[in-house]
Coordinates of C-alpha atoms in Angstrom, one line a residue:
G233 CA 0.0 0.1 -0.1
E234 CA 1.1 3.4 -0.2
V235 CA 0.1 6.6 1.9
I236 CA -0.9 9.8 0.1
L237 CA 0.8 13.4 1.4
L238 CA -1.4 15.6 0.1
N239 CA 0.5 19.5 1.0
R240 CA 1.9 22.6 -0.1
A241 CA 5.4 22.8 -0.9
S242 CA 7.2 23.7 2.3
E243 CA 10.0 22.9 4.7
R244 CA 7.2 22.0 6.9
A245 CA 5.9 19.0 4.0
T246 CA 9.7 18.4 3.5
N247 CA 11.2 17.5 6.8
A248 CA 7.5 15.9 7.8
L249 CA 8.1 13.2 4.7
A250 CA 12.2 13.1 5.9
K251 CA 10.7 12.1 9.5
L252 CA 8.0 9.6 8.0
K253 CA 11.0 7.8 5.9
K254 CA 13.2 7.5 8.7
E255 CA 10.8 5.7 11.3
V256 CA 9.0 3.8 8.8
P257 CA 12.1 2.7 6.2
T258 CA 10.0 0.4 4.3
G259 CA 6.7 2.7 4.3
N260 CA 5.6 4.0 0.5
F261 CA 5.0 7.4 0.7
V262 CA 3.8 9.3 -2.4
P263 CA 3.8 13.3 -2.1
I264 CA 1.9 15.0 -4.1
E265 CA 1.2 19.1 -4.5
C266 CA -2.1 20.5 -2.9
D267 CA -2.1 24.0 -1.8
L268 CA -6.0 24.2 -0.3
Q269 CA -5.8 28.2 -0.4
S270 CA -5.9 27.2 -4.3
F271 CA -8.7 25.9 -6.0
D272 CA -6.8 25.0 -9.1
S273 CA -4.7 23.9 -6.6
V274 CA -6.6 21.4 -5.1
R275 CA -8.2 20.3 -8.7
K276 CA -4.8 19.5 -10.1
A277 CA -3.7 17.8 -7.6
A278 CA -6.8 15.5 -8.0
A279 CA -6.1 15.3 -11.4
E280 CA -2.7 13.6 -10.6
L281 CA -4.4 11.1 -7.3
I282 CA -7.5 10.0 -10.0
S283 CA -4.6 9.6 -13.3
K284 CA -2.3 7.2 -10.6
Y285 CA -5.4 5.1 -8.9
T286 CA -8.3 4.8 -11.6
D287 CA -7.5 1.3 -11.6
D288 CA -7.4 0.1 -7.9
G289 CA -8.7 2.9 -6.1
I290 CA -8.0 4.3 -2.8
Y291 CA -8.8 3.1 0.5
C292 CA -9.5 6.2 2.5
V293 CA -8.7 10.4 2.7
C294 CA -8.1 11.6 5.8
W295 CA -9.0 15.9 5.8
N296 CA -6.7 16.7 9.0
A297 CA -5.2 19.8 7.2
G298 CA -6.7 22.9 9.3
I299 CA -5.7 26.6 10.1
M300 CA -6.9 28.7 13.2
A301 CA -7.6 32.0 14.2
T302 CA -5.6 33.4 10.7
P303 CA -6.2 36.9 10.0
D304 CA -9.7 38.5 7.9
K305 CA -8.5 37.9 4.6
A306 CA -9.2 36.0 1.1
T307 CA -7.8 33.3 -0.5
V308 CA -6.6 33.6 -4.5
D309 CA -10.3 33.1 -5.0
G310 CA -11.7 35.1 -2.6
Y311 CA -12.7 33.0 0.4
D312 CA -11.9 33.6 3.8
D313 CA -8.6 31.8 4.0
Q314 CA -10.0 29.2 7.3
M315 CA -13.1 28.4 5.2
Q316 CA -11.2 27.3 2.2
T317 CA -8.8 25.2 4.0
N318 CA -10.5 23.3 6.0
H319 CA -13.4 22.7 4.9
L320 CA -14.1 24.1 1.2
S321 CA -10.8 22.2 0.0
H322 CA -12.1 19.3 1.9
F323 CA -15.1 19.0 0.1
L324 CA -14.3 19.9 -3.3
L325 CA -11.4 17.0 -2.9
T326 CA -14.1 14.7 -1.5
A327 CA -15.9 15.4 -4.3
K328 CA -13.3 14.8 -7.1
L329 CA -12.3 11.1 -5.4
Y330 CA -15.4 10.1 -5.0
P331 CA -15.5 7.3 -7.7
L332 CA -11.7 6.1 -6.2
L333 CA -13.3 5.8 -2.7
E334 CA -16.8 4.1 -3.8
K335 CA -14.8 1.6 -6.4
Y336 CA -12.3 0.6 -3.6
A337 CA -15.5 0.4 -1.1
N338 CA -17.0 -2.3 -3.9
A339 CA -13.5 -4.7 -4.5
H340 CA -12.8 -4.5 -0.6
G341 CA -15.9 -3.3 1.2
D342 CA -14.8 -0.8 2.8
A343 CA -13.8 3.1 2.3
R344 CA -13.3 6.2 3.8
I345 CA -14.0 9.9 4.7
V346 CA -12.0 11.3 7.9
N347 CA -13.1 14.3 8.3
H348 CA -11.4 17.0 11.1
S349 CA -13.4 19.2 13.4
S350 CA -12.3 20.4 16.8
G351 CA -14.3 21.3 19.6
G352 CA -15.0 25.0 18.2
R353 CA -17.0 23.3 16.6
H354 CA -19.8 23.5 20.3
M355 CA -18.4 26.7 20.5
T356 CA -20.6 29.4 17.8
P357 CA -21.8 32.2 19.6
N358 CA -25.4 31.1 17.2
G359 CA -25.3 27.9 18.1
C360 CA -25.8 27.5 14.3
L361 CA -23.7 27.7 10.5
E362 CA -23.7 31.1 8.9
R363 CA -24.4 31.4 4.8
K364 CA -21.5 34.1 4.8
Y365 CA -18.8 32.2 6.1
F366 CA -19.4 30.5 2.8
E367 CA -19.6 32.4 0.6
K368 CA -17.2 34.9 -1.6
N369 CA -16.7 37.4 1.5
G370 CA -12.9 36.8 2.8
G371 CA -11.9 39.6 4.3
N372 CA -14.6 41.0 5.4
L373 CA -15.4 38.9 8.1
G374 CA -15.1 40.8 11.3
G375 CA -11.7 41.9 11.5
S376 CA -8.5 40.1 12.3
E377 CA -8.0 41.2 16.0
T378 CA -8.7 38.6 19.0
G379 CA -9.6 38.8 22.6
N380 CA -8.1 39.3 25.8
V381 CA -9.8 36.7 27.1
G382 CA -9.3 32.8 25.3
M383 CA -10.7 31.7 22.5
S384 CA -12.3 35.0 21.3
G385 CA -12.6 37.4 18.7
A386 CA -13.3 37.4 15.0
P387 CA -10.5 34.3 13.9
F388 CA -12.1 32.5 16.3
L389 CA -15.7 32.8 15.3
R390 CA -14.3 32.6 11.7
Y391 CA -12.4 28.9 12.7
F392 CA -15.5 27.7 14.8
Q393 CA -17.9 28.3 11.6
T394 CA -15.1 25.4 9.6
K395 CA -15.3 23.0 12.4
L396 CA -18.8 22.9 12.7
A397 CA -18.5 22.8 9.1
N398 CA -16.8 19.5 9.1
A399 CA -18.8 17.5 11.3
V400 CA -21.9 19.0 9.7
F401 CA -20.5 18.1 6.4
T402 CA -19.8 14.5 8.2
K403 CA -23.4 14.1 8.8
A404 CA -24.8 15.4 5.9
L405 CA -22.4 12.9 3.5
H406 CA -23.3 10.0 6.3
Q407 CA -26.7 10.1 5.2
K408 CA -26.0 10.8 1.1
L409 CA -23.6 7.3 1.1
Q410 CA -26.8 5.3 3.3
A411 CA -29.3 6.6 0.4
K412 CA -27.7 5.3 -1.6
T413 CA -26.1 2.2 0.6
S414 CA -22.2 2.9 -0.5
K415 CA -20.1 1.1 1.3
V416 CA -17.9 4.0 2.0
K417 CA -17.9 5.4 5.3
A418 CA -18.2 9.2 6.1
I419 CA -16.1 9.7 9.8
C420 CA -15.7 12.8 12.3
A421 CA -13.1 13.3 15.0
D422 CA -10.9 16.0 16.6
P423 CA -8.1 15.7 19.3
G424 CA -9.4 17.9 22.0
M425 CA -6.5 20.0 23.1
S426 CA -3.2 18.9 21.6
A427 CA 0.0 20.1 21.4
T428 CA 0.7 20.9 18.6
S429 CA 1.9 24.1 16.2
L430 CA -1.8 25.6 15.2
S431 CA -1.5 27.8 17.2
D432 CA 2.2 29.2 17.0
H433 CA 1.5 32.1 14.3
M434 CA -0.4 33.8 16.9
G435 CA 1.9 36.0 19.4
S436 CA 0.7 37.1 22.0
Q437 CA -2.3 35.1 22.0
V438 CA 0.4 31.6 22.6
E439 CA 0.3 33.3 26.2
I440 CA -3.6 33.4 26.5
M441 CA -3.5 29.6 25.4
K442 CA -0.6 28.5 27.7
A443 CA -3.1 29.3 30.6
Y444 CA -5.0 25.7 29.3
A445 CA -2.4 23.7 29.7
D446 CA -3.7 21.5 32.7
K447 CA -6.4 20.5 29.7
Y448 CA -3.8 19.6 26.6
Q449 CA -2.9 16.3 25.6
T450 CA 0.5 15.1 23.6
A451 CA -0.7 15.3 20.2
E452 CA -0.2 12.1 19.4
D453 CA -2.7 11.4 21.7
G454 CA -5.0 13.5 19.9
A455 CA -4.6 11.9 16.8
M456 CA -6.0 8.6 17.9
G457 CA -9.7 10.1 16.6
I458 CA -8.7 10.2 13.4
I459 CA -5.9 6.6 13.6
K460 CA -9.2 5.5 14.7
G461 CA -11.9 6.6 11.8
M462 CA -9.4 5.1 9.3
M463 CA -8.5 2.2 11.2
H464 CA -10.7 0.6 13.5
P465 CA -12.7 -1.7 12.3
D466 CA -15.0 -0.9 13.8
A467 CA -15.7 2.3 13.1
E468 CA -19.0 3.2 12.3
S469 CA -19.8 6.0 9.5
G470 CA -21.4 9.0 10.5
V471 CA -19.9 8.8 14.2
H472 CA -18.1 11.4 15.5
Y473 CA -14.7 10.2 17.3
G474 CA -12.9 12.3 20.3
P475 CA -12.3 12.6 24.1
A476 CA -15.2 13.6 26.2
G477 CA -14.1 16.5 27.2
T478 CA -10.1 18.6 26.1
K479 CA -8.6 15.8 26.5
G480 CA -8.6 11.2 26.8
P481 CA -9.4 9.0 24.7
A482 CA -11.1 8.7 21.7
I483 CA -14.8 7.6 22.3
R484 CA -17.9 7.9 20.4
N485 CA -19.5 11.6 20.7
E486 CA -23.0 12.3 20.6
P487 CA -24.2 14.7 18.4
K488 CA -25.7 18.3 19.4
P489 CA -28.7 19.1 17.8
Y490 CA -26.9 22.0 15.3
E491 CA -24.5 19.1 14.3
L492 CA -28.0 17.3 12.7
D493 CA -29.8 20.4 11.4
P494 CA -31.6 19.6 8.3
E495 CA -31.1 23.2 7.2
A496 CA -27.8 23.5 8.1
M497 CA -26.8 20.4 5.8
K498 CA -28.4 21.5 3.2
M499 CA -27.1 25.4 3.0
L500 CA -23.3 23.6 3.8
W501 CA -23.7 21.4 0.8
E502 CA -25.6 23.6 -2.0
V503 CA -23.0 26.7 -1.4
S504 CA -19.9 24.8 -0.9
Q505 CA -21.3 23.1 -4.0
T506 CA -21.5 26.4 -5.8
S507 CA -18.0 27.6 -3.9
T508 CA -16.2 25.2 -6.1

Protein backbone atom coordinates (compact mmCIF):
# COMPACT_ATOMS: atom_id res chain seq x y z
CA GLY A 1 0.00 0.00 0.00
CA GLU A 2 0.89 3.65 -0.29
CA VAL A 3 0.41 6.68 1.93
CA ILE A 4 -0.37 9.80 -0.09
CA LEU A 5 0.69 13.15 1.38
CA LEU A 6 -1.14 16.21 0.08
CA ASN A 7 0.79 19.32 1.14
CA ARG A 8 1.65 22.73 -0.19
CA ALA A 9 5.32 23.07 -0.98
CA SER A 10 7.09 24.04 2.25
CA GLU A 11 10.06 23.21 4.43
CA ARG A 12 7.66 21.72 6.95
CA ALA A 13 6.25 19.30 4.37
CA THR A 14 9.76 18.32 3.25
CA ASN A 15 10.81 17.68 6.85
CA ALA A 16 7.66 15.66 7.58
CA LEU A 17 8.32 13.41 4.60
CA ALA A 18 11.94 12.91 5.66
CA LYS A 19 10.83 12.02 9.19
CA LEU A 20 8.31 9.48 7.89
CA LYS A 21 10.93 7.82 5.71
CA LYS A 22 13.33 7.64 8.65
CA GLU A 23 10.72 6.24 11.06
CA VAL A 24 9.27 3.78 8.54
CA PRO A 25 12.05 2.88 6.06
CA THR A 26 9.87 0.29 4.34
CA GLY A 27 6.93 2.66 3.93
CA ASN A 28 5.80 3.84 0.53
CA PHE A 29 5.04 7.58 0.72
CA VAL A 30 3.74 9.55 -2.23
CA PRO A 31 3.95 13.36 -1.89
CA ILE A 32 1.63 15.40 -4.10
CA GLU A 33 1.63 19.19 -4.05
CA CYS A 34 -1.73 20.64 -3.01
CA ASP A 35 -2.39 24.16 -1.74
CA LEU A 36 -5.81 24.19 -0.08
CA GLN A 37 -6.03 27.97 -0.52
CA SER A 38 -6.22 27.56 -4.29
CA PHE A 39 -9.01 25.57 -5.95
CA ASP A 40 -6.84 25.28 -9.09
CA SER A 41 -4.13 23.58 -7.02
CA VAL A 42 -6.71 21.28 -5.43
CA ARG A 43 -8.13 20.29 -8.81
CA LYS A 44 -4.63 19.64 -10.15
CA ALA A 45 -3.82 17.40 -7.17
CA ALA A 46 -7.10 15.55 -7.56
CA ALA A 47 -6.42 14.98 -11.25
CA GLU A 48 -3.00 13.52 -10.41
CA LEU A 49 -4.55 11.18 -7.85
CA ILE A 50 -7.22 10.06 -10.31
CA SER A 51 -4.59 9.32 -12.95
CA LYS A 52 -2.50 7.29 -10.48
CA TYR A 53 -5.24 5.32 -8.74
CA THR A 54 -8.09 5.04 -11.22
CA ASP A 55 -7.62 1.25 -11.55
CA ASP A 56 -7.56 0.22 -7.88
CA GLY A 57 -9.22 3.13 -6.11
CA ILE A 58 -8.37 4.58 -2.69
CA TYR A 59 -9.14 3.13 0.74
CA CYS A 60 -9.22 6.29 2.84
CA VAL A 61 -8.95 10.06 2.67
CA CYS A 62 -8.24 11.88 5.93
CA TRP A 63 -8.75 15.64 5.80
CA ASN A 64 -6.68 16.66 8.80
CA ALA A 65 -5.14 19.89 7.44
CA GLY A 66 -6.34 23.03 9.18
CA ILE A 67 -5.52 26.57 10.28
CA MET A 68 -6.86 28.53 13.25
CA ALA A 69 -7.58 32.19 14.01
CA THR A 70 -5.68 33.62 11.06
CA PRO A 71 -6.08 37.26 9.92
CA ASP A 72 -9.22 38.23 8.04
CA LYS A 73 -8.13 37.75 4.45
CA ALA A 74 -9.33 36.22 1.22
CA THR A 75 -7.77 33.37 -0.70
CA VAL A 76 -7.01 33.76 -4.40
CA ASP A 77 -10.55 32.45 -4.95
CA GLY A 78 -12.13 35.12 -2.75
CA TYR A 79 -13.17 32.99 0.20
CA ASP A 80 -12.19 33.23 3.86
CA ASP A 81 -8.83 31.53 4.16
CA GLN A 82 -9.92 29.43 7.14
CA MET A 83 -13.15 28.22 5.52
CA GLN A 84 -11.43 27.36 2.25
CA THR A 85 -8.54 25.57 3.99
CA ASN A 86 -10.58 23.77 6.62
CA HIS A 87 -13.73 22.89 4.68
CA LEU A 88 -14.29 24.03 1.09
CA SER A 89 -11.16 22.48 -0.40
CA HIS A 90 -11.83 19.25 1.48
CA PHE A 91 -15.38 19.27 0.11
CA LEU A 92 -13.94 19.67 -3.40
CA LEU A 93 -11.38 16.90 -2.90
CA THR A 94 -14.07 14.59 -1.58
CA ALA A 95 -16.24 15.24 -4.63
CA LYS A 96 -13.37 14.65 -7.05
CA LEU A 97 -12.02 11.54 -5.34
CA TYR A 98 -15.32 9.91 -4.39
CA PRO A 99 -15.36 7.58 -7.44
CA LEU A 100 -11.99 6.17 -6.33
CA LEU A 101 -13.34 5.54 -2.84
CA GLU A 102 -16.46 3.90 -4.23
CA LYS A 103 -14.34 1.67 -6.46
CA TYR A 104 -12.22 0.50 -3.52
CA ALA A 105 -15.26 -0.01 -1.27
CA ASN A 106 -17.04 -2.11 -3.88
CA ALA A 107 -13.96 -4.28 -4.29
CA HIS A 108 -13.02 -4.62 -0.61
CA GLY A 109 -16.17 -3.84 1.37
CA ASP A 110 -14.94 -0.65 3.05
CA ALA A 111 -13.55 2.80 2.27
CA ARG A 112 -13.51 5.92 4.41
CA ILE A 113 -13.74 9.70 4.39
CA VAL A 114 -12.45 11.12 7.69
CA ASN A 115 -12.99 14.78 8.52
CA HIS A 116 -11.14 16.50 11.35
CA SER A 117 -13.21 18.90 13.46
CA SER A 118 -12.53 20.29 16.95
CA GLY A 119 -14.27 21.24 20.16
CA GLY A 120 -14.63 24.65 18.52
CA ARG A 121 -17.69 23.27 16.74
CA HIS A 122 -19.55 23.81 20.01
CA MET A 123 -18.41 27.43 20.41
CA THR A 124 -20.26 29.27 17.63
CA PRO A 125 -22.10 32.14 19.38
CA ASN A 126 -25.35 31.58 17.51
CA GLY A 127 -25.19 27.78 17.75
CA CYS A 128 -25.48 27.35 13.98
CA LEU A 129 -23.71 27.63 10.68
CA GLU A 130 -23.94 31.03 8.99
CA ARG A 131 -24.02 31.31 5.21
CA LYS A 132 -21.82 34.42 4.99
CA TYR A 133 -18.76 32.47 6.10
CA PHE A 134 -19.10 30.10 3.11
CA GLU A 135 -19.49 32.77 0.46
CA LYS A 136 -16.99 35.09 -1.28
CA ASN A 137 -16.60 37.36 1.73
CA GLY A 138 -12.94 36.73 2.51
CA GLY A 139 -11.39 39.76 4.18
CA ASN A 140 -14.77 41.12 5.27
CA LEU A 141 -15.69 38.84 8.12
CA GLY A 142 -15.10 40.76 11.32
CA GLY A 143 -11.45 41.73 11.19
CA SER A 144 -8.22 40.28 12.54
CA GLU A 145 -8.25 41.19 16.22
CA THR A 146 -8.44 38.33 18.70
CA GLY A 147 -9.99 38.86 22.12
CA ASN A 148 -8.18 39.16 25.43
CA VAL A 149 -9.90 36.19 27.03
CA GLY A 150 -9.36 32.66 25.74
CA MET A 151 -10.53 31.80 22.24
CA SER A 152 -12.42 34.99 21.39
CA GLY A 153 -12.59 37.61 18.67
CA ALA A 154 -13.52 37.44 14.99
CA PRO A 155 -10.63 35.15 13.91
CA PHE A 156 -11.86 32.50 16.33
CA LEU A 157 -15.49 32.97 15.27
CA ARG A 158 -14.44 32.15 11.72
CA TYR A 159 -12.52 29.13 12.97
CA PHE A 160 -15.52 27.85 14.96
CA GLN A 161 -17.66 28.05 11.82
CA THR A 162 -15.18 25.91 9.90
CA LYS A 163 -15.07 23.27 12.61
CA LEU A 164 -18.85 23.07 12.81
CA ALA A 165 -18.80 22.82 9.02
CA ASN A 166 -16.59 19.71 9.30
CA ALA A 167 -19.12 18.07 11.62
CA VAL A 168 -22.20 19.03 9.60
CA PHE A 169 -20.51 17.98 6.34
CA THR A 170 -19.83 14.56 7.84
CA LYS A 171 -23.44 14.09 8.92
CA ALA A 172 -24.79 15.24 5.55
CA LEU A 173 -22.35 13.04 3.66
CA HIS A 174 -23.23 10.04 5.84
CA GLN A 175 -26.92 10.49 5.05
CA LYS A 176 -26.25 10.68 1.32
CA LEU A 177 -24.03 7.59 1.42
CA GLN A 178 -26.64 5.65 3.39
CA ALA A 179 -29.34 6.64 0.93
CA LYS A 180 -27.42 5.03 -1.92
CA THR A 181 -26.37 2.02 0.21
CA SER A 182 -22.72 2.88 -0.33
CA LYS A 183 -20.01 0.96 1.51
CA VAL A 184 -18.02 4.18 1.90
CA LYS A 185 -18.05 5.54 5.46
CA ALA A 186 -18.10 9.21 6.46
CA ILE A 187 -16.48 9.69 9.87
CA CYS A 188 -15.51 12.73 11.92
CA ALA A 189 -12.98 13.15 14.72
CA ASP A 190 -11.40 15.79 16.88
CA PRO A 191 -8.14 15.99 18.86
CA GLY A 192 -9.44 17.69 21.98
CA MET A 193 -6.89 20.28 23.06
CA SER A 194 -3.59 18.97 21.75
CA ALA A 195 -0.12 20.45 21.94
CA THR A 196 0.52 21.11 18.25
CA SER A 197 1.79 24.03 16.17
CA LEU A 198 -1.74 25.22 15.35
CA SER A 199 -1.43 28.42 17.40
CA ASP A 200 2.27 29.14 16.89
CA HIS A 201 1.51 32.11 14.61
CA MET A 202 -0.59 33.91 17.21
CA GLY A 203 2.10 35.81 19.12
CA SER A 204 0.86 37.08 22.49
CA GLN A 205 -2.26 34.94 22.15
CA VAL A 206 -0.03 31.89 22.64
CA GLU A 207 0.64 33.06 26.19
CA ILE A 208 -3.10 33.24 26.83
CA MET A 209 -3.49 29.72 25.46
CA LYS A 210 -0.81 28.47 27.89
CA ALA A 211 -3.26 29.17 30.70
CA TYR A 212 -5.08 26.05 29.52
CA ALA A 213 -1.96 23.85 29.76
CA ASP A 214 -3.56 21.46 32.25
CA LYS A 215 -6.31 20.72 29.71
CA TYR A 216 -3.91 19.74 26.91
CA GLN A 217 -2.82 16.33 25.74
CA THR A 218 0.03 15.35 23.41
CA ALA A 219 -0.31 15.59 19.65
CA GLU A 220 0.05 11.80 19.50
CA ASP A 221 -2.87 11.28 21.88
CA GLY A 222 -4.86 13.88 19.97
CA ALA A 223 -4.38 11.90 16.76
CA MET A 224 -6.20 8.85 18.15
CA GLY A 225 -9.58 10.08 16.90
CA ILE A 226 -8.58 10.28 13.25
CA ILE A 227 -6.56 7.08 13.52
CA LYS A 228 -9.60 5.32 14.90
CA GLY A 229 -11.73 6.74 12.10
CA MET A 230 -9.23 5.64 9.49
CA MET A 231 -8.19 2.22 10.77
CA HIS A 232 -10.43 0.73 13.45
CA PRO A 233 -12.51 -2.11 11.99
CA ASP A 234 -15.51 -1.13 14.11
CA ALA A 235 -15.49 2.59 13.30
CA GLU A 236 -19.00 3.58 12.23
CA SER A 237 -20.12 5.90 9.50
CA GLY A 238 -21.77 9.09 10.73
CA VAL A 239 -20.05 8.91 14.12
CA HIS A 240 -17.73 11.49 15.70
CA TYR A 241 -14.75 10.19 17.69
CA GLY A 242 -12.85 12.35 20.17
CA PRO A 243 -12.25 12.97 23.88
CA ALA A 244 -15.22 13.45 26.17
CA GLY A 245 -13.65 16.77 27.20
CA THR A 246 -10.40 18.44 26.21
CA LYS A 247 -8.30 15.30 26.57
CA GLY A 248 -8.64 11.57 26.99
CA PRO A 249 -9.39 8.53 24.84
CA ALA A 250 -11.19 8.91 21.52
CA ILE A 251 -14.74 7.80 22.19
CA ARG A 252 -18.06 8.21 20.44
CA ASN A 253 -19.40 11.76 20.84
CA GLU A 254 -23.16 12.09 20.65
CA PRO A 255 -24.16 14.86 18.22
CA LYS A 256 -25.67 18.17 19.26
CA PRO A 257 -28.86 19.37 17.51
CA TYR A 258 -26.93 21.96 15.47
CA GLU A 259 -24.75 19.19 14.03
CA LEU A 260 -27.86 17.42 12.74
CA ASP A 261 -29.85 20.44 11.60
CA PRO A 262 -31.35 19.61 8.16
CA GLU A 263 -31.35 23.26 7.10
CA ALA A 264 -27.67 23.59 8.00
CA MET A 265 -26.87 20.46 5.99
CA LYS A 266 -28.82 21.76 3.00
CA MET A 267 -27.17 25.19 3.12
CA LEU A 268 -23.68 23.75 3.55
CA TRP A 269 -24.08 21.33 0.66
CA GLU A 270 -25.59 23.82 -1.76
CA VAL A 271 -23.16 26.66 -1.02
CA SER A 272 -20.14 24.35 -0.97
CA GLN A 273 -21.10 22.96 -4.35
CA THR A 274 -21.60 26.44 -5.79
CA SER A 275 -18.35 27.72 -4.29
CA THR A 276 -16.15 24.90 -5.54
